[in-house]
CSV table of C-alpha atoms and ligand atoms in Angstrom, one decimal:
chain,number,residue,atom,x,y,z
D,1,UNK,CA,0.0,0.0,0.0
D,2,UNK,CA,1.7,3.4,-1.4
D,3,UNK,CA,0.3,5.9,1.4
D,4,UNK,CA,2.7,8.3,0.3
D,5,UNK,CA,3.3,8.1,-3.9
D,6,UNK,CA,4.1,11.2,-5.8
D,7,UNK,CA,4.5,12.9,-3.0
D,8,UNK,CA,7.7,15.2,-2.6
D,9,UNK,CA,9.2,15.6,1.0
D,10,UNK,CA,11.6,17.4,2.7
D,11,UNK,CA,13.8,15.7,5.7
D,12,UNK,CA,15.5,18.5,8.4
D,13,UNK,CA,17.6,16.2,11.6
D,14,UNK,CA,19.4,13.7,10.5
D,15,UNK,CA,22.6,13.2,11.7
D,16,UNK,CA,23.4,9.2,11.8
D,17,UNK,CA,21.1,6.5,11.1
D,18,UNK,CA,20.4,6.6,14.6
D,19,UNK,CA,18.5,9.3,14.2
D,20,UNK,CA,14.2,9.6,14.9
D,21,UNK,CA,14.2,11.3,11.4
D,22,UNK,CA,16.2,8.6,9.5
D,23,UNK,CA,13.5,6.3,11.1
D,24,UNK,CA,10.8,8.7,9.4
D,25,UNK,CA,12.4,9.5,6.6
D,26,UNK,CA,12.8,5.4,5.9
D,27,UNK,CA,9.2,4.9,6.2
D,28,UNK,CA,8.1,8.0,4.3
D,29,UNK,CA,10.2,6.5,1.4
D,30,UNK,CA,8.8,3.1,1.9
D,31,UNK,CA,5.1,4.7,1.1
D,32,UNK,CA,6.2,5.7,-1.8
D,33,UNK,CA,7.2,9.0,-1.1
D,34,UNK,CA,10.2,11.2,-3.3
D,35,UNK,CA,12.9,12.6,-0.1
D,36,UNK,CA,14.9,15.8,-0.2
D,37,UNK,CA,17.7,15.8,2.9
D,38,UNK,CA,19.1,18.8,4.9
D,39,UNK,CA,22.6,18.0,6.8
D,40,UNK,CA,23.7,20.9,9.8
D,41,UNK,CA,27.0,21.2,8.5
D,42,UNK,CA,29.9,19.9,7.1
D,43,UNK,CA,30.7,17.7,10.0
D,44,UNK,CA,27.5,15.5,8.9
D,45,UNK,CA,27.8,16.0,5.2
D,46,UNK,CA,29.4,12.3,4.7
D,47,UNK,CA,26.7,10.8,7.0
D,48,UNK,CA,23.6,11.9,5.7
D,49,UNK,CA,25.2,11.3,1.9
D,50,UNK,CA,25.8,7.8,2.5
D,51,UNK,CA,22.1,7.5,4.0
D,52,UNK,CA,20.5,9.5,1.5
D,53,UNK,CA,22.3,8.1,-1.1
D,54,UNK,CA,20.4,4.6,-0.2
D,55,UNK,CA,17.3,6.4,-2.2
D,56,UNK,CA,19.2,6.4,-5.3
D,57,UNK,CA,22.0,8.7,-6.8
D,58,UNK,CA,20.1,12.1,-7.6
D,59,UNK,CA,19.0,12.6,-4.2
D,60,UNK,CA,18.6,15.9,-3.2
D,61,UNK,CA,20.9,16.7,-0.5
D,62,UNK,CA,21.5,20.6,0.9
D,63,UNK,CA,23.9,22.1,3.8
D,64,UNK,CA,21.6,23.7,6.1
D,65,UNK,CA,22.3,25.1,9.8
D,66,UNK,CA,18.5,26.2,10.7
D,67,UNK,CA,20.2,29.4,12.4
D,68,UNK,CA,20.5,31.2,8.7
D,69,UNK,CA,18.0,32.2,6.4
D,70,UNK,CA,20.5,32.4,4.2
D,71,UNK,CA,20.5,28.9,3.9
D,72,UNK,CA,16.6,28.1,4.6
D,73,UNK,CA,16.3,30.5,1.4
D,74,UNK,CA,18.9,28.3,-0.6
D,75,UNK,CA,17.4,25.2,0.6
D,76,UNK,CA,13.2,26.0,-0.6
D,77,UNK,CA,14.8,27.4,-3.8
D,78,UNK,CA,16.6,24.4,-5.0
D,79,UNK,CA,13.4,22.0,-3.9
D,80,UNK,CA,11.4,24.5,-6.2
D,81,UNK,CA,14.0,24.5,-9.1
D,82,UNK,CA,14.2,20.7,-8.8
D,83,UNK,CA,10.4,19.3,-8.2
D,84,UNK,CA,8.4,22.9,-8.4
D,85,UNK,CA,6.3,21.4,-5.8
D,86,UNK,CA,6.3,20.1,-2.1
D,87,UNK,CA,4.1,17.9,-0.2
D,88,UNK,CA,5.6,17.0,3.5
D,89,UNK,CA,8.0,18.4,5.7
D,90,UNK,CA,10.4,16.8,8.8
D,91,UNK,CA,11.2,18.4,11.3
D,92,UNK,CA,13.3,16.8,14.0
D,93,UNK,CA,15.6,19.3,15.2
D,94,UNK,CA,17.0,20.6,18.5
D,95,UNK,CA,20.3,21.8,20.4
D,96,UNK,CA,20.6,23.8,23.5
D,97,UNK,CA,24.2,24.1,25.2
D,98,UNK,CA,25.4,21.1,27.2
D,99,UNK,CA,25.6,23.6,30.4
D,100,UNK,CA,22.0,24.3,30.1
D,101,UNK,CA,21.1,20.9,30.7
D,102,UNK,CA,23.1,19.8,33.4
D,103,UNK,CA,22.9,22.2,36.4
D,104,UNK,CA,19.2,24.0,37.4
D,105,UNK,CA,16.8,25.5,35.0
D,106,UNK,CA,16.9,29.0,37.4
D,107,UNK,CA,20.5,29.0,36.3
D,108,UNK,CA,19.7,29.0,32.5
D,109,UNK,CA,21.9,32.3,30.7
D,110,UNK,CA,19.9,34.3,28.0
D,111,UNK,CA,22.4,32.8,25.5
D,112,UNK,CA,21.1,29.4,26.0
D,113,UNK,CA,17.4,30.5,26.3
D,114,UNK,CA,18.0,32.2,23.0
D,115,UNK,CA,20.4,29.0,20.9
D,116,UNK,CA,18.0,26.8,22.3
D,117,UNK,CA,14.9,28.6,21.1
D,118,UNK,CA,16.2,29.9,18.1
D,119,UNK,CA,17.4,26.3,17.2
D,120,UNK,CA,14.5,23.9,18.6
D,121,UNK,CA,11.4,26.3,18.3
D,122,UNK,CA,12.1,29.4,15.3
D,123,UNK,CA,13.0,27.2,12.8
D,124,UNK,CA,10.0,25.0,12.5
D,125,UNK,CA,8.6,28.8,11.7
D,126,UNK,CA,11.3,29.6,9.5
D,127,UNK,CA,10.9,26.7,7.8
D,128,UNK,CA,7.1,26.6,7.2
D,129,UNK,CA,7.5,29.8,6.0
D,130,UNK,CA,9.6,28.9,3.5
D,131,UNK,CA,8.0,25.6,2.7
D,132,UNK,CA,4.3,26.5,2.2
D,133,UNK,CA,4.6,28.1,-1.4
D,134,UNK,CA,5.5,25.3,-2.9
D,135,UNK,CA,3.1,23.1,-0.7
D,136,UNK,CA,0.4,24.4,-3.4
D,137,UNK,CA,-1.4,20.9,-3.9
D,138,UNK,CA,-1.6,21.0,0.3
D,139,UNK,CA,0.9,19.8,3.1
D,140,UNK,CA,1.6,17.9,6.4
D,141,UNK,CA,4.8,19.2,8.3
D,142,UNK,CA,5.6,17.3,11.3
D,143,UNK,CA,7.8,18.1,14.4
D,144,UNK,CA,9.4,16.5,17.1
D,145,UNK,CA,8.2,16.7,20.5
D,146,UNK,CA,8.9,15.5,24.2
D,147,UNK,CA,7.0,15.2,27.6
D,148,UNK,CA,9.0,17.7,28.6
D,149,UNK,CA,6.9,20.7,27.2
D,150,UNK,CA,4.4,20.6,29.5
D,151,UNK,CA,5.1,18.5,33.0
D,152,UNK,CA,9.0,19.2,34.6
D,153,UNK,CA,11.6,16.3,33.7
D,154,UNK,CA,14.6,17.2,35.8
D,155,UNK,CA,17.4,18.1,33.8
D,156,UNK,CA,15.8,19.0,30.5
D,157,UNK,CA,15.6,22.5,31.8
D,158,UNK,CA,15.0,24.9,28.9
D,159,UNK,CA,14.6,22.6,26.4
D,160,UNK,CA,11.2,21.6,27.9
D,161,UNK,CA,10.5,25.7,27.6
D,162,UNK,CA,11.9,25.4,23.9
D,163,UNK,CA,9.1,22.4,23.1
D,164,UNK,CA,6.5,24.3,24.8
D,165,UNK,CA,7.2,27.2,22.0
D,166,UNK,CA,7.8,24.5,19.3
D,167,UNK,CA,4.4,22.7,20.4
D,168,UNK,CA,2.5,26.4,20.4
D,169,UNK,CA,4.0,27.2,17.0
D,170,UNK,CA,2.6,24.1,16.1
D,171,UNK,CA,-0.8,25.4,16.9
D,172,UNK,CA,-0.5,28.9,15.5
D,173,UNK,CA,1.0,27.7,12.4
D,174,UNK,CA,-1.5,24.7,11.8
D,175,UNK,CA,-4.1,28.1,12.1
D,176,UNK,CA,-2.2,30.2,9.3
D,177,UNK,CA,-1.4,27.5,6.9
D,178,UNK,CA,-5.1,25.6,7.3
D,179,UNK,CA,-6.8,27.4,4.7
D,180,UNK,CA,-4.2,25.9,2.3
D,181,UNK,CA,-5.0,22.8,2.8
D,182,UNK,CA,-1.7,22.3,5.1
D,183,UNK,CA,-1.3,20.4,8.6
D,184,UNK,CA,0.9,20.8,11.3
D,185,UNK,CA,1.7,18.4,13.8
D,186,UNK,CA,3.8,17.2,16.9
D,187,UNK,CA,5.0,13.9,17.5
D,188,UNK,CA,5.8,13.4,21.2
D,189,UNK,CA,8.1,10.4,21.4
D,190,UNK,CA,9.2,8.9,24.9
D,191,UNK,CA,12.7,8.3,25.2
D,192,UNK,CA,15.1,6.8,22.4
D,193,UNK,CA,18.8,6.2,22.0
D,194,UNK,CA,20.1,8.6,19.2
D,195,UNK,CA,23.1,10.5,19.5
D,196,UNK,CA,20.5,14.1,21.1
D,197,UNK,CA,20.2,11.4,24.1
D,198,UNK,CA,23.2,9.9,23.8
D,199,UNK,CA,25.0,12.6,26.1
D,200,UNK,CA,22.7,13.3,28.9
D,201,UNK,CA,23.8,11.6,32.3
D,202,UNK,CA,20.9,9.1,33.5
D,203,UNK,CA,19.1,8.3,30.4
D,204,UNK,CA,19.7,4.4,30.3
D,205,UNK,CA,17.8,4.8,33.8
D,206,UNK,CA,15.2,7.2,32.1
D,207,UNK,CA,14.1,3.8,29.2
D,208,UNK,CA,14.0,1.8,32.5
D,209,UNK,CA,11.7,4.1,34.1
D,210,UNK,CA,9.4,3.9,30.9
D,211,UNK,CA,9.8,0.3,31.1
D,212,UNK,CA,9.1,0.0,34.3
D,213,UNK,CA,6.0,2.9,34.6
D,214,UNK,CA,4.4,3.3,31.1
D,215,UNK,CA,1.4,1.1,30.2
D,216,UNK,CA,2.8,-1.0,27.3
D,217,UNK,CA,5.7,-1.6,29.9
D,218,UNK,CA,8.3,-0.9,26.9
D,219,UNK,CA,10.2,1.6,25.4
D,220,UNK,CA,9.1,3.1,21.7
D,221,UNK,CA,11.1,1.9,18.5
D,222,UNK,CA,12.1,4.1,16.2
D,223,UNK,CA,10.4,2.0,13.4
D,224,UNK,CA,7.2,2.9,15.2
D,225,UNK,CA,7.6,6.6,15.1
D,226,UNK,CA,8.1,5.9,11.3
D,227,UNK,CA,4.6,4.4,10.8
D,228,UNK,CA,3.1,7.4,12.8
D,229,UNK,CA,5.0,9.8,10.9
D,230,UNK,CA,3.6,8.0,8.0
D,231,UNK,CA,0.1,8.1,8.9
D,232,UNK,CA,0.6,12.2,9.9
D,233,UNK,CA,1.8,12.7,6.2
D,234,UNK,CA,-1.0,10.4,4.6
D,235,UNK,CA,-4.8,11.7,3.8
D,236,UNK,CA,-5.8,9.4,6.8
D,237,UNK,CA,-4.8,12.2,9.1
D,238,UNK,CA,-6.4,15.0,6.7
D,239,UNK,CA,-8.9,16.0,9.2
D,240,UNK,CA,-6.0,16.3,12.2
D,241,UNK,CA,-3.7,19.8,12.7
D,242,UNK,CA,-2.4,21.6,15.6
D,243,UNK,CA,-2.1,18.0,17.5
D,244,UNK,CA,0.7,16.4,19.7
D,245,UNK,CA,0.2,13.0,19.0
D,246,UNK,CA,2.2,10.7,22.1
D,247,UNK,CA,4.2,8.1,20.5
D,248,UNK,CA,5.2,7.0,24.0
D,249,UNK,CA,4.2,3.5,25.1
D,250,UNK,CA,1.3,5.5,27.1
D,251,UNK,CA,3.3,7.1,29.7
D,252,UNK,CA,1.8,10.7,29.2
D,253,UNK,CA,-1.2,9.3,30.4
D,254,UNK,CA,-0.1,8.3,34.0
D,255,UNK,CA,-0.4,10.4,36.8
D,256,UNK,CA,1.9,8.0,38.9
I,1,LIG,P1,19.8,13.5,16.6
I,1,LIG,O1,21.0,14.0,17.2
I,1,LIG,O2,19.9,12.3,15.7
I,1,LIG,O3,19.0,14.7,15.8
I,1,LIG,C1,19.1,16.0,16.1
I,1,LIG,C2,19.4,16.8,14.8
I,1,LIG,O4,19.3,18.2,15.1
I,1,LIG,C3,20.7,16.5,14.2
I,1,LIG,O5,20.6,16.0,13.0
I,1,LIG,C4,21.4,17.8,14.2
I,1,LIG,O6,22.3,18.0,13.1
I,1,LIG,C5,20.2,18.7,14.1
I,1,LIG,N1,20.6,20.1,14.5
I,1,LIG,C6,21.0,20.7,15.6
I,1,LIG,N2,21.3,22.0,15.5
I,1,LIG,C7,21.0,22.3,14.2
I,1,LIG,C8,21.1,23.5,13.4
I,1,LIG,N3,21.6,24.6,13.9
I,1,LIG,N4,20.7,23.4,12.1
I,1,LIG,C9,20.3,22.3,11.5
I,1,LIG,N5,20.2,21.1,12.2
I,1,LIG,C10,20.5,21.1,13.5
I,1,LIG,O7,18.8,13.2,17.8
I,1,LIG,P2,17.2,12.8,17.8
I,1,LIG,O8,17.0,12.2,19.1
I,1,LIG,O9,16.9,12.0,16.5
I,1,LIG,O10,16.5,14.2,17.8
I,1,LIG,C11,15.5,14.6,16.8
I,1,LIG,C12,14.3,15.3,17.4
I,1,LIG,O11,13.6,14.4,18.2
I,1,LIG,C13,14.7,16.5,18.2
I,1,LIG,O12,13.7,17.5,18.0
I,1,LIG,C14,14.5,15.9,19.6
I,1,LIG,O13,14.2,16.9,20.6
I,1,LIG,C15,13.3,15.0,19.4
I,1,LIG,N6,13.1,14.0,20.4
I,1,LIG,C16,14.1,13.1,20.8
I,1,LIG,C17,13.8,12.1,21.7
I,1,LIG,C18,14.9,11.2,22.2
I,1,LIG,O14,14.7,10.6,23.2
I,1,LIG,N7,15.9,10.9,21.4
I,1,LIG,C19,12.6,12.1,22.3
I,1,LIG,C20,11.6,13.0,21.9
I,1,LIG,C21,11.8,13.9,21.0
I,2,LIG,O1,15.1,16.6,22.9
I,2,LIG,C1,15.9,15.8,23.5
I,2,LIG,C2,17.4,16.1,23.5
I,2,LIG,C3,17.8,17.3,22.7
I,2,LIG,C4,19.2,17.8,23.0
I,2,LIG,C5,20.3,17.0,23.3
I,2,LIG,C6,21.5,17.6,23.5
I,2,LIG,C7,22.7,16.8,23.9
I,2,LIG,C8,24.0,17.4,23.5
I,2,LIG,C9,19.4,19.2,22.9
I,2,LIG,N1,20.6,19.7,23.1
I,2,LIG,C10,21.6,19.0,23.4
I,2,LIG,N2,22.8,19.6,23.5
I,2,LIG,C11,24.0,18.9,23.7
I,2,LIG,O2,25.1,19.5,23.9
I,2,LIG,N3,15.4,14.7,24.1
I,2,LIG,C12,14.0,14.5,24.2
I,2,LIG,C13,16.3,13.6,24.7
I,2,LIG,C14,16.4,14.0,26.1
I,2,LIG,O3,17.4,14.9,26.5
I,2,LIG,C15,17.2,15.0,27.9
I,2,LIG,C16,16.2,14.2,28.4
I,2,LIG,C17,15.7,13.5,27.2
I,2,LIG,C18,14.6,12.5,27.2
I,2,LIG,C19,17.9,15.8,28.8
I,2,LIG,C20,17.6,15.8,30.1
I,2,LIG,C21,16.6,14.9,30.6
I,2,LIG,C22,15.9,14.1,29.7
């Protein structure tokens, strides 16, 4: 079943094939769909080549540090000149300074409110902006969410404030961009093991926890936030904008 054939999309946060939008990106190509690929910098450039490159030779594949519009600009022009039209768009993005999520939240510097905001939450506007143009036959963007917009999970400090913005963009942009015909929504995904996780001190105990506390008494595979991914971007979900959807074994649910 081709969910996804002749549509075009547009893949932002992939770094290794560890990551939750490699896992998306897979599945969106697996329903059929035609993938462009953003890489940060030149640091990932290799990675993300070899990946994308698993989609065939002319895949398209831009530098872009969500920081510069410079490069959004680059990026939306080269998926016009090359398909003229766009029909999905990834999200799965986020960086705040190592510092920031280590000590207390009180503690946070403007700096590190303003990277992690500017990198976690301003670009999914940024990049709608620059996306809906060409999204002229209608759209579904999809973001990246966690638990830790809305209750306190120690340690993720002001990255928990960034997804809060990220989730309420979600909601003012699925109200601009409805009238076209284009969706916009938040997956929330309990923990998984990618190289964002990789660095913060106690997360082996945090999939325990999940395993031991959520309902499905599991952790979430990232072949699963593939096949929701999948059914954000298909017409089954053409009635549904402005959500976050928990891809999280339950856990949001409990209230101990
Ligand atoms: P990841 O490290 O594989 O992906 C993060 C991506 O952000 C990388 O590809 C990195 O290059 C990109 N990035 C950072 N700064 C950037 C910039 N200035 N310009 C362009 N790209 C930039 O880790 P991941 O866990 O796959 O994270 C993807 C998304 O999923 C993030 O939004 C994260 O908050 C979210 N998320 C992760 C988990 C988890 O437990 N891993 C759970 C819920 C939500
Ligand atoms: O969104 C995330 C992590 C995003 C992230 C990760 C890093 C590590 C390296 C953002 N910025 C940085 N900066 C770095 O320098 N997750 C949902 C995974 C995550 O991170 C946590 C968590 C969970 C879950 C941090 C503290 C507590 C829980």
């Amino acid at each position: 079943m081709s969910l996804l054939a002749g549509k075009i999309g547009i893949v932002f946060g992939v770094a290794n094939k560890r990551s939750i939008a490699w896992a998306i990106a897979q599945a969106w190509a697996k329903a059929g769909a035609t993938l462009a690929f953003t890489y940060q910098g030149e640091r990932l450039k290799e990675n993300v080549e070899e990946l994308a490159g698993t989609f065939g030779p002319d895949t398209l594949l831009m530098p872009c540090d969500v920081t510069k519009d410079a490069d959004i600009d680059k990026v939306f022009a080269d998926v016009g000149a090359k398909f003229g039209k766009l029909h999905l768009l990834l999200h799965s993005v986020a960086f705040a300074p190592k510092d920031a999520l280590e000590g207390q939240f009180v503690n946070t510097s403007r700096e590190a409110f303003r990277i992690a905001h500017d990198i976690s939450a301003y670009s999914l506007v940024a990049l709608a902006r620059g996306a809906a143009p060409l999204m002229t036959e209608g759209g579904s963007m999809v973001a990246m969410s966690y638990y830790g917009a809305e209750k306190v999970v120690p340690h993720y400090n002001v990255m928990g404030v960034a997804k809060a913005a990220l989730e309420a963009s979600t909601r003012y942009l699925a109200y601009d961009l409805g009238p076209k015909k284009i969706r916009v929504n938040c997956i929330s995904a309990g923990p998984v093991n990618t190289l964002a996780a990789r660095g913060i001190s106690g997360f082996s105990e945090m999939l325990k926890h999940y395993e031991a506390h959520s309902p499905l008494k599991r952790n979430v595979l990232p072949e699963e936030l593939g096949a929701t991914g999948t059914f954000l971007a298909s017409d089954g979900a053409a009635a549904i904008t402005g959500q976050v959807l928990y891809v999280d074994s339950g856990y949001q649910i409990m209230g101990m």
